[in-house]
Amino acid sequence: MAMVGLFWIGEDSVYVGAEPEGAASGVRLSEDGVGALGAGRGGFWTWDQVVRIEAHDVPVRSGVRRLASMAFDAALVVVTGDGRLPPAFTVEVATAEETVQVDVHAAVAGGIYLPSEYELSVALLQRLADGGTGIGDLLAWGRDHAAEDTPPREEREALLRQWAGA
C-alpha cells in the first residue's frame, strides 16, 4: 500500500488515514461505497447515498515545522521509551439521513501532513462525495503502483491534482 495525501491506497481499497488493524476504527472507500470500520463503528453507504465526506482536526504543518515536530517526537521516544500511536483525526461521512464521525490514524510518516497535500485531499474527498470523480482512478493507480511504496511529494501532489480535477 502507498500513502498519497490523506489516502492509504491499496489494490482493492482506499482508506482515509491509515488502514485500521484489529478493532481500530477507520474509513474504507471502495467501488461500492464508503464503510466505517472498527469496534462498534460498522456502517456502509453506497456512493449515491453519500452527500459529504470531510476530514477534521488533521495535523497539518509546513515542511520546516513538520520536520521539527517529527524530530521532537523521535527524541521523546528515545528519552522515555514510550512509542506513541500516530495522531488521529476525524472523518465525517454524511448522508441525507445521518452523519457519522470516525476517528482514524494519520498514515503519513511522522503523523503530520503538508498543507498542500491536505488541501488537495479535502478537495478530492468532496469530489468523491458529490460524484465529480470516482474511486476507480485511485484503485487503478493502487493496482499498478501501491507495491512500489509511497511516491515522492511532487508525484503525490500531481496525483491529487489529477484526481481532484484541480
Backbone as a printed PyTorch tensor [residue, N CA C, xyz], in Angstrom:
tensor([[[  0.8370,  -1.1770,   0.0000],
         [  0.0000,   0.0000,   0.0000],
         [  0.8830,   1.2420,   0.0000]],

        [[  0.3310,   2.3300,  -0.4910],
         [  1.0830,   3.5810,  -0.5800],
         [  0.2290,   4.7430,  -0.0890]],

        [[  0.8690,   5.7200,   0.5060],
         [  0.1880,   6.9010,   1.0180],
         [  0.2740,   8.0250,  -0.0190]],

        [[ -0.8940,   8.6070,  -0.3100],
         [ -0.9770,   9.7780,  -1.1900],
         [ -1.9530,  10.7390,  -0.5140]],

        [[ -1.4350,  11.8470,   0.0120],
         [ -2.2770,  12.7760,   0.7610],
         [ -2.8480,  12.0850,   1.9860]],

        [[ -4.1440,  12.2570,   2.2250],
         [ -4.7980,  11.6220,   3.3660],
         [ -5.1440,  10.1620,   3.1040]],

        [[ -4.8020,   9.6410,   1.9310],
         [ -5.2750,   8.3290,   1.4920],
         [ -4.1880,   7.2720,   1.5550]],

        [[ -4.5680,   6.0940,   2.0490],
         [ -3.7140,   4.9200,   2.0730],
         [ -4.2970,   3.9990,   1.0150]],

        [[ -3.5870,   3.8410,  -0.1050],
         [ -4.1500,   3.2170,  -1.2980],
         [ -3.5760,   1.8270,  -1.5140]],

        [[ -4.4710,   0.8710,  -1.6890],
         [ -4.0850,  -0.4970,  -1.9980],
         [ -4.6820,  -0.9150,  -3.3290]],

        [[ -4.6290,  -2.2030,  -3.6020],
         [ -5.1170,  -2.7100,  -4.8760],
         [ -6.6350,  -2.7720,  -4.9650]],

        [[ -7.3150,  -2.9700,  -3.8270],
         [ -8.7690,  -3.1200,  -3.8930],
         [ -9.5310,  -2.1670,  -2.9840]],

        [[ -8.8020,  -1.3220,  -2.2460],
         [ -9.4890,  -0.3660,  -1.3920],
         [ -8.5820,   0.8210,  -1.0860]],

        [[ -9.2450,   1.8760,  -0.6470],
         [ -8.5690,   3.1070,  -0.2660],
         [ -9.0620,   3.4460,   1.1360]],

        [[ -8.1480,   3.7920,   2.0100],
         [ -8.5140,   4.2010,   3.3640],
         [ -8.2270,   5.6820,   3.5220]],

        [[ -9.0820,   6.3790,   4.2380],
         [ -8.7890,   7.7490,   4.6240],
         [ -8.0090,   7.6090,   5.9250]],

        [[ -6.7590,   8.0450,   5.9380],
         [ -5.8680,   7.7680,   7.0580],
         [ -5.2880,   6.3780,   6.8970]],

        [[ -4.7230,   5.8730,   7.9690],
         [ -4.0780,   4.5630,   7.9330],
         [ -5.1030,   3.4400,   7.8630]],

        [[ -4.6940,   2.3310,   7.2550],
         [ -5.5430,   1.1420,   7.2620],
         [ -5.6660,   0.6580,   8.6990]],

        [[ -6.8910,   0.4830,   9.1980],
         [ -7.0440,   0.0590,  10.5950],
         [ -6.6330,  -1.3970,  10.7760]],

        [[ -6.0830,  -1.6800,  11.9430],
         [ -5.7170,  -3.0540,  12.2910],
         [ -6.5130,  -3.4740,  13.5080]],

        [[ -6.9070,  -4.7250,  13.5460],
         [ -7.6660,  -5.2410,  14.6820],
         [ -8.9920,  -4.5170,  14.8310]],

        [[ -9.2650,  -4.0370,  16.0380],
         [-10.5260,  -3.3560,  16.3230],
         [-10.4360,  -1.8480,  16.1180]],

        [[ -9.3140,  -1.3580,  15.5900],
         [ -9.1600,   0.0830,  15.3680],
         [-10.1970,   0.5820,  14.3660]],

        [[-10.5920,   1.8280,  14.5160],
         [-11.5850,   2.4000,  13.6070],
         [-10.9070,   2.9120,  12.3450]],

        [[-11.6980,   3.0410,  11.2960],
         [-11.1780,   3.5260,  10.0250],
         [-12.3000,   3.7950,   9.0540]],

        [[-11.9280,   4.3830,   7.9260],
         [-12.8890,   4.6520,   6.8520],
         [-12.3180,   4.0670,   5.5690]],

        [[-13.0940,   3.1630,   4.9650],
         [-12.6820,   2.4700,   3.7480],
         [-13.5380,   2.9510,   2.5850]],

        [[-12.8650,   3.3130,   1.4930],
         [-13.5400,   3.7130,   0.2620],
         [-13.3350,   2.6090,  -0.7650]],

        [[-14.4120,   2.1560,  -1.3860],
         [-14.3230,   1.1040,  -2.3990],
         [-15.2320,   1.4720,  -3.5680]],

        [[-15.2050,   0.6490,  -4.5850],
         [-16.0870,   0.8680,  -5.7320],
         [-17.5530,   0.9000,  -5.3030]],

        [[-17.8940,   0.1200,  -4.2800],
         [-19.2820,   0.0120,  -3.8410],
         [-19.7390,   1.1660,  -2.9690]],

        [[-18.8030,   1.7990,  -2.2300],
         [-19.2090,   2.8890,  -1.3530],
         [-18.2170,   3.1530,  -0.2460]],

        [[-18.7330,   3.6770,   0.8560],
         [-17.9310,   4.1190,   1.9960],
         [-18.2920,   3.2720,   3.2080]],

        [[-17.2720,   2.7200,   3.8720],
         [-17.5030,   1.9040,   5.0510],
         [-16.8130,   2.4780,   6.2720]],

        [[-17.5290,   2.5070,   7.3900],
         [-16.9480,   2.8680,   8.6760],
         [-16.5870,   1.5590,   9.3670]],

        [[-15.3340,   1.4310,   9.7650],
         [-14.8310,   0.1800,  10.3160],
         [-14.4450,   0.3390,  11.7740]],

        [[-14.3800,  -0.7800,  12.4760],
         [-13.9130,  -0.7890,  13.8540],
         [-14.9970,  -1.2300,  14.8100]],

        [[-14.5620,  -1.5240,  16.0250],
         [-15.4790,  -1.9960,  17.0600],
         [-16.5780,  -0.9680,  17.2980]],

        [[-17.8170,  -1.3800,  17.1180],
         [-18.9600,  -0.5100,  17.3530],
         [-19.1510,   0.5600,  16.2980]],

        [[-18.4180,   0.5130,  15.2020],
         [-18.4690,   1.5630,  14.1800],
         [-19.0250,   1.0780,  12.8520]],

        [[-19.4610,  -0.1390,  12.7750],
         [-19.8960,  -0.6810,  11.5000],
         [-20.9320,   0.1850,  10.8190]],

        [[-20.7020,   0.4830,   9.5790],
         [-21.6520,   1.2290,   8.7700],
         [-21.1850,   1.2180,   7.3340]],

        [[-22.1210,   1.2230,   6.4190],
         [-21.7680,   1.2380,   4.9990],
         [-22.8070,   2.0520,   4.2390]],

        [[-22.3110,   2.8750,   3.3020],
         [-23.1790,   3.7010,   2.4780],
         [-22.7010,   3.6150,   1.0400]],

        [[-23.6410,   3.4350,   0.1220],
         [-23.2780,   3.4490,  -1.2910],
         [-22.9450,   4.8860,  -1.6960]],

        [[-22.2120,   5.0290,  -2.7950],
         [-21.7900,   6.3630,  -3.2250],
         [-22.9870,   7.2760,  -3.4860]],

        [[-24.1060,   6.7410,  -3.9710],
         [-25.2520,   7.6090,  -4.2270],
         [-25.9380,   8.0680,  -2.9390]],

        [[-25.6430,   7.4380,  -1.8010],
         [-26.1830,   7.8830,  -0.5180],
         [-25.3200,   8.9790,   0.1210]],

        [[-24.0380,   8.9980,  -0.1870],
         [-23.0960,   9.9200,   0.4620],
         [-23.2450,  11.3210,  -0.1270]],

        [[-23.4160,  12.3080,   0.7430],
         [-23.5130,  13.7000,   0.2870],
         [-22.2800,  14.5190,   0.6770]],

        [[-21.5350,  14.0200,   1.6790],
         [-20.3590,  14.7800,   2.1130],
         [-19.3940,  13.8570,   2.8490]],

        [[-18.1000,  14.0550,   2.5950],
         [-17.0440,  13.4160,   3.3800],
         [-16.0530,  14.5240,   3.7230]],

        [[-15.7980,  14.7000,   5.0200],
         [-14.8710,  15.7460,   5.4560],
         [-13.8720,  15.1730,   6.4470]],

        [[-12.7070,  15.7900,   6.4930],
         [-11.6790,  15.4290,   7.4660],
         [-11.4890,  16.6130,   8.4060]],

        [[-11.5580,  16.3520,   9.7150],
         [-11.4190,  17.4030,  10.7210],
         [-10.2300,  17.1070,  11.6330]],

        [[ -9.6170,  18.1780,  12.1340],
         [ -8.5220,  18.0700,  13.1030],
         [ -7.3200,  17.3100,  12.5540]],

        [[ -7.0710,  17.4470,  11.2740],
         [ -5.9130,  16.8070,  10.6490],
         [ -4.6570,  17.5770,  11.0560]],

        [[ -3.6160,  16.8740,  11.5330],
         [ -2.3770,  17.5710,  11.8830],
         [ -1.6670,  18.0430,  10.6120]],

        [[ -1.6120,  19.3650,  10.4210],
         [ -1.0210,  19.9680,   9.2190],
         [  0.0160,  20.9920,   9.6580]],

        [[  1.2010,  20.9100,   9.0530],
         [  2.2560,  21.8870,   9.3300],
         [  3.0900,  22.0780,   8.0770]],

        [[  3.7330,  23.2360,   7.9900],
         [  4.6500,  23.4960,   6.8810],
         [  5.8170,  22.5190,   6.9650]],

        [[  6.5900,  22.4310,   5.9030],
         [  7.7070,  21.4890,   5.8440],
         [  8.6700,  21.6180,   7.0020]],

        [[  9.0940,  22.8320,   7.3480],
         [ 10.0600,  23.0400,   8.4210],
         [  9.4440,  22.6710,   9.7720]],

        [[  8.2290,  23.1240,  10.0340],
         [  7.5750,  22.8020,  11.3120],
         [  7.2810,  21.3150,  11.4150]],

        [[  6.9770,  20.6800,  10.2910],
         [  6.7160,  19.2440,  10.2840],
         [  7.9820,  18.4900,  10.6910]],

        [[  9.1260,  18.8520,  10.1210],
         [ 10.3850,  18.1880,  10.4570],
         [ 10.7460,  18.4020,  11.9210]],

        [[ 10.5350,  19.6150,  12.4260],
         [ 10.8260,  19.9030,  13.8370],
         [  9.9500,  19.0480,  14.7550]],

        [[  8.6740,  18.9190,  14.4320],
         [  7.7640,  18.1010,  15.2430],
         [  8.1750,  16.6340,  15.2220]],

        [[  8.5690,  16.1520,  14.0460],
         [  8.9930,  14.7580,  13.9310],
         [ 10.2650,  14.5160,  14.7450]],

        [[ 11.2170,  15.4610,  14.7030],
         [ 12.4600,  15.3210,  15.4700],
         [ 12.1670,  15.3140,  16.9660]],

        [[ 11.2790,  16.1890,  17.4080],
         [ 10.9060,  16.2280,  18.8210],
         [ 10.2790,  14.9120,  19.2560]],

        [[  9.3500,  14.4010,  18.4570],
         [  8.6920,  13.1330,  18.7980],
         [  9.6970,  11.9910,  18.8650]],

        [[ 10.6460,  11.9550,  17.9280],
         [ 11.6670,  10.8980,  17.9430],
         [ 12.5320,  10.9990,  19.1940]],

        [[ 12.9140,  12.2150,  19.5670],
         [ 13.7220,  12.4130,  20.7690],
         [ 12.9440,  11.9930,  22.0220]],

        [[ 11.6630,  12.2940,  22.0540],
         [ 10.8250,  11.9250,  23.1890],
         [ 10.7590,  10.4120,  23.3650]],

        [[ 10.6580,   9.6930,  22.2680],
         [ 10.6150,   8.2270,  22.3210],
         [ 11.9450,   7.6860,  22.8350]],

        [[ 13.0610,   8.2580,  22.3850],
         [ 14.3730,   7.8110,  22.8390],
         [ 14.5320,   8.0410,  24.3410]],

        [[ 14.1090,   9.2050,  24.8110],
         [ 14.2670,   9.5460,  26.2240],
         [ 13.3220,   8.7470,  27.1180]],

        [[ 12.0640,   8.6320,  26.7290],
         [ 11.0630,   7.9910,  27.5900],
         [ 10.8650,   6.5140,  27.2810]],

        [[ 11.2390,   6.0920,  26.0750],
         [ 10.9940,   4.7160,  25.6720],
         [  9.5420,   4.4400,  25.3670]],

        [[  8.7370,   5.4780,  25.3330],
         [  7.2960,   5.3430,  25.1320],
         [  6.9500,   5.6680,  23.6830]],

        [[  6.7670,   4.6270,  22.8670],
         [  6.3280,   4.8500,  21.4950],
         [  4.8690,   5.2410,  21.4850]],

        [[  4.5080,   6.1730,  20.6270],
         [  3.1170,   6.6390,  20.5780],
         [  2.5090,   6.2920,  19.2350]],

        [[  1.1910,   6.1440,  19.2690],
         [  0.4660,   5.9610,  18.0130],
         [  0.5140,   7.2670,  17.2310]],

        [[  0.4040,   7.1900,  15.9170],
         [  0.3540,   8.4330,  15.1510],
         [ -0.8770,   9.2450,  15.5540]],

        [[ -0.8500,  10.5470,  15.3070],
         [ -2.0100,  11.3730,  15.6490],
         [ -3.2660,  10.8720,  14.9390]],

        [[ -4.3890,  11.1260,  15.5660],
         [ -5.6740,  10.7610,  14.9740],
         [ -6.3610,  12.0120,  14.4600]],

        [[ -7.2310,  11.8220,  13.4870],
         [ -8.1200,  12.8850,  13.0450],
         [ -9.4830,  12.2700,  12.7940]],

        [[-10.4680,  13.0970,  12.5560],
         [-11.8430,  12.6270,  12.4060],
         [-12.2900,  12.7290,  10.9570]],

        [[-12.9100,  11.6710,  10.4880],
         [-13.5310,  11.6770,   9.1590],
         [-15.0400,  11.6680,   9.3850]],

        [[-15.7120,  12.6150,   8.7610],
         [-17.1590,  12.7290,   8.8810],
         [-17.7920,  12.3180,   7.5570]],

        [[-18.6760,  11.3370,   7.6290],
         [-19.4050,  10.8540,   6.4570],
         [-20.8700,  11.2390,   6.6530]],

        [[-21.4070,  11.9810,   5.6980],
         [-22.7940,  12.4400,   5.8110],
         [-23.6340,  11.9140,   4.6630]],

        [[-24.8450,  11.4850,   5.0170],
         [-25.8660,  11.1220,   4.0380],
         [-27.0580,  12.0320,   4.3090]],

        [[-28.1260,  11.8650,   3.5540],
         [-29.3200,  12.6620,   3.7970],
         [-29.9450,  12.3170,   5.1540]],

        [[-29.7180,  11.1050,   5.6530],
         [-30.3380,  10.6530,   6.8920],
         [-29.4600,  10.7600,   8.1300]],

        [[-28.1320,  10.7120,   7.9700],
         [-27.2750,  10.6710,   9.1460],
         [-25.8830,  11.2330,   8.8450]],

        [[-25.2050,  11.5600,   9.9330],
         [-23.8050,  11.9710,   9.8690],
         [-23.0510,  11.1390,  10.8900]],

        [[-21.9770,  10.5000,  10.4380],
         [-21.1910,   9.6250,  11.3020],
         [-19.7680,  10.1540,  11.3450]],

        [[-19.2060,  10.1990,  12.5400],
         [-17.8160,  10.6130,  12.7100],
         [-16.9910,   9.4150,  13.1350]],

        [[-15.8450,   9.2330,  12.4520],
         [-14.9590,   8.1050,  12.7190],
         [-13.5530,   8.6450,  12.9360]],

        [[-12.9220,   8.2440,  14.0320],
         [-11.5320,   8.6140,  14.2680],
         [-10.6320,   7.6680,  13.4980]],

        [[ -9.6490,   8.2320,  12.8120],
         [ -8.6710,   7.4450,  12.0570],
         [ -7.2740,   7.9360,  12.4290]],

        [[ -6.2800,   7.0910,  12.2240],
         [ -4.9020,   7.4910,  12.4850],
         [ -4.2580,   8.0020,  11.2020]],

        [[ -3.3910,   8.9820,  11.3590],
         [ -2.6550,   9.5260,  10.2200],
         [ -1.7710,   8.4280,   9.6260]],

        [[ -1.6870,   8.3950,   8.3120],
         [ -0.8840,   7.3840,   7.6340],
         [  0.5020,   7.9020,   7.2630]],

        [[  0.6720,   9.1980,   7.2360],
         [  1.9290,   9.7920,   6.8050],
         [  3.0030,   9.6120,   7.8710]],

        [[  4.2480,   9.4430,   7.4340],
         [  5.3710,   9.3260,   8.3680],
         [  5.4180,  10.5620,   9.2580]],

        [[  5.5190,  10.3490,  10.5510],
         [  5.5350,  11.4580,  11.4930],
         [  4.1650,  11.9440,  11.8770]],

        [[  3.1250,  11.4950,  11.1720],
         [  1.7560,  11.8350,  11.5330],
         [  1.3130,  13.2370,  11.1960]],

        [[  2.1150,  13.9930,  10.4470],
         [  1.7830,  15.3850,  10.1470],
         [  1.7940,  15.5730,   8.6310]],

        [[  0.7240,  16.1510,   8.1020],
         [  0.5820,  16.3490,   6.6660],
         [  1.0390,  17.7420,   6.2570]],

        [[  1.5090,  17.8440,   5.0280],
         [  1.8410,  19.1460,   4.4560],
         [  0.5490,  19.8420,   4.0260]],

        [[  0.4830,  21.1670,   4.1290],
         [ -0.7500,  21.8900,   3.7710],
         [ -1.2340,  21.6080,   2.3490]],

        [[ -0.3200,  21.5230,   1.3910],
         [ -0.7250,  21.3040,   0.0030],
         [ -1.4240,  19.9560,  -0.1710]],

        [[ -0.8770,  18.9020,   0.4200],
         [ -1.4990,  17.5880,   0.3000],
         [ -2.8340,  17.5410,   1.0430]],

        [[ -2.9030,  18.2060,   2.1730],
         [ -4.1560,  18.2580,   2.9220],
         [ -5.2480,  18.9350,   2.0920]],

        [[ -4.9540,  20.1120,   1.5480],
         [ -5.9620,  20.8600,   0.7880],
         [ -6.4180,  20.0890,  -0.4470]],

        [[ -5.4810,  19.4610,  -1.1610],
         [ -5.8620,  18.6660,  -2.3330],
         [ -6.6780,  17.4370,  -1.9260]],

        [[ -6.3380,  16.8340,  -0.7960],
         [ -7.0860,  15.6690,  -0.3080],
         [ -8.5150,  16.0380,   0.0580]],

        [[ -8.6910,  17.1900,   0.6990],
         [-10.0280,  17.6640,   1.0650],
         [-10.8580,  17.9080,  -0.2020]],

        [[-10.2360,  18.4960,  -1.2100],
         [-10.9340,  18.7190,  -2.4870],
         [-11.3290,  17.3900,  -3.1250]],

        [[-10.4480,  16.4130,  -3.0490],
         [-10.7510,  15.1000,  -3.6150],
         [-11.8820,  14.4160,  -2.8460]],

        [[-11.8760,  14.5010,  -1.5310],
         [-12.9690,  13.9160,  -0.7470],
         [-14.3190,  14.5000,  -1.1660]],

        [[-14.3690,  15.8120,  -1.3720],
         [-15.6240,  16.4350,  -1.7760],
         [-16.0490,  15.9880,  -3.1740]],

        [[-15.0830,  15.8830,  -4.0800],
         [-15.4140,  15.4130,  -5.4420],
         [-15.9010,  13.9720,  -5.4330]],

        [[-15.3160,  13.1450,  -4.5770],
         [-15.7950,  11.7670,  -4.4560],
         [-17.2270,  11.7430,  -3.9420]],

        [[-17.5020,  12.5680,  -2.9320],
         [-18.8380,  12.5940,  -2.3320],
         [-19.8900,  13.1410,  -3.2750]],

        [[-19.5320,  14.1470,  -4.0720],
         [-20.5420,  14.7370,  -4.9540],
         [-20.5930,  14.0760,  -6.3330]],

        [[-19.8040,  13.0150,  -6.5270],
         [-19.8410,  12.2790,  -7.7870],
         [-19.0290,  12.9040,  -8.8920]],

        [[-18.2370,  13.9400,  -8.5770],
         [-17.4130,  14.5980,  -9.5900],
         [-16.2530,  13.7530, -10.0780]],

        [[-15.8840,  12.7660,  -9.2940],
         [-14.8500,  11.8000,  -9.6710],
         [-15.1820,  10.4870,  -8.9910]],

        [[-14.6270,   9.4210,  -9.5110],
         [-14.8900,   8.1030,  -8.9290],
         [-13.6500,   7.5390,  -8.2670]],

        [[-13.8570,   6.6210,  -7.3580],
         [-12.7580,   5.9880,  -6.6430],
         [-11.9430,   5.0760,  -7.5580]],

        [[-12.4870,   4.7500,  -8.7100],
         [-11.8080,   3.8570,  -9.6550],
         [-10.4300,   4.3300, -10.0720]],

        [[-10.2420,   5.6530, -10.2180],
         [ -8.9250,   6.1710, -10.5970],
         [ -7.8800,   5.8840,  -9.5240]],

        [[ -8.2550,   6.0370,  -8.2680],
         [ -7.3310,   5.7640,  -7.1670],
         [ -7.0330,   4.2690,  -7.0900]],

        [[ -8.0550,   3.4450,  -7.2640],
         [ -7.8590,   1.9990,  -7.2110],
         [ -6.9990,   1.5070,  -8.3740]],

        [[ -7.2080,   2.0800,  -9.5670],
         [ -6.3860,   1.6990, -10.7180],
         [ -4.9220,   2.0440, -10.4530]],

        [[ -4.6840,   3.2270,  -9.9030],
         [ -3.3190,   3.6010,  -9.5560],
         [ -2.7700,   2.6260,  -8.5140]],

        [[ -3.5750,   2.2620,  -7.5230],
         [ -3.1420,   1.3290,  -6.4820],
         [ -2.7680,  -0.0290,  -7.0440]],

        [[ -3.5510,  -0.5320,  -8.0020],
         [ -3.2280,  -1.8280,  -8.6080],
         [ -1.8910,  -1.7720,  -9.3270]],

        [[ -1.5920,  -0.6340,  -9.9350],
         [ -0.3500,  -0.5100, -10.7110],
         [  0.8550,  -0.0890,  -9.8820]],

        [[  0.6470,   0.6370,  -8.7710],
         [  1.7860,   1.2680,  -8.0920],
         [  1.8850,   1.0590,  -6.5920]],

        [[  0.8620,   0.5750,  -5.9220],
         [  0.8750,   0.5180,  -4.4530],
         [  2.0170,  -0.3410,  -3.9130]],

        [[  2.4130,  -1.3720,  -4.6490],
         [  3.5070,  -2.2290,  -4.1840],
         [  4.8500,  -1.5060,  -4.2280]],

        [[  4.9230,  -0.3810,  -4.9270],
         [  6.1760,   0.3670,  -5.0640],
         [  6.4500,   1.2790,  -3.8870]],

        [[  5.5600,   1.3870,  -2.9360],
         [  5.7020,   2.2530,  -1.7690],
         [  5.2330,   3.6640,  -2.1090]],

        [[  5.2900,   4.5310,  -1.1370],
         [  4.7900,   5.8960,  -1.2660],
         [  5.6550,   6.7040,  -2.2300]],

        [[  5.0310,   7.3730,  -3.2100],
         [  5.8140,   8.1710,  -4.1620],
         [  6.3320,   9.4630,  -3.5190]],

        [[  7.2880,  10.1330,  -4.1720],
         [  7.7930,  11.4150,  -3.6580],
         [  6.6910,  12.4750,  -3.6280]],

        [[  6.9100,  13.5120,  -2.8310],
         [  5.8960,  14.5570,  -2.6150],
         [  5.3740,  15.1600,  -3.9180]],

        [[  6.2370,  15.4980,  -4.8450],
         [  5.7920,  16.1270,  -6.0910],
         [  4.8350,  15.2180,  -6.8550]],

        [[  5.1370,  13.9270,  -6.8780],
         [  4.2690,  12.9750,  -7.5690],
         [  2.9340,  12.8180,  -6.8350]],

        [[  2.9720,  12.7900,  -5.4950],
         [  1.7280,  12.6910,  -4.7230],
         [  0.8300,  13.8870,  -5.0150]],

        [[  1.4080,  15.0920,  -5.0060],
         [  0.6120,  16.2770,  -5.2750],
         [  0.0560,  16.2730,  -6.6850]],

        [[  0.8400,  15.8140,  -7.6530],
         [  0.3500,  15.7270,  -9.0390],
         [ -0.8140,  14.7430,  -9.1410]],

        [[ -0.7070,  13.6240,  -8.4730],
         [ -1.8030,  12.6550,  -8.4670],
         [ -3.0620,  13.2420,  -7.8510]],

        [[ -2.8990,  13.8980,  -6.7010],
         [ -4.0600,  14.5040,  -6.0430],
         [ -4.7000,  15.5650,  -6.9190]],

        [[ -3.8900,  16.3910,  -7.5880],
         [ -4.4530,  17.4020,  -8.5010],
         [ -5.2490,  16.7440,  -9.6180]],

        [[ -4.6780,  15.6890, -10.1880],
         [ -5.3590,  14.9720, -11.2700],
         [ -6.6820,  14.3920, -10.7800]],

        [[ -6.6790,  13.6900,  -9.6610],
         [ -7.8760,  13.0600,  -9.1470],
         [ -8.9220,  14.0480,  -8.6960]],

        [[ -8.4680,  15.1800,  -8.1460],
         [ -9.4120,  16.2000,  -7.6500],
         [ -9.8660,  17.1500,  -8.7530]],

        [[ -9.2480,  17.0450,  -9.9270],
         [ -9.6030,  17.9570, -11.0160],
         [ -9.1630,  19.3750, -10.7330]],

        [[ -8.1050,  19.5230,  -9.9570],
         [ -7.6280,  20.8750,  -9.5670],
         [ -6.5920,  21.4020, -10.5470]]])
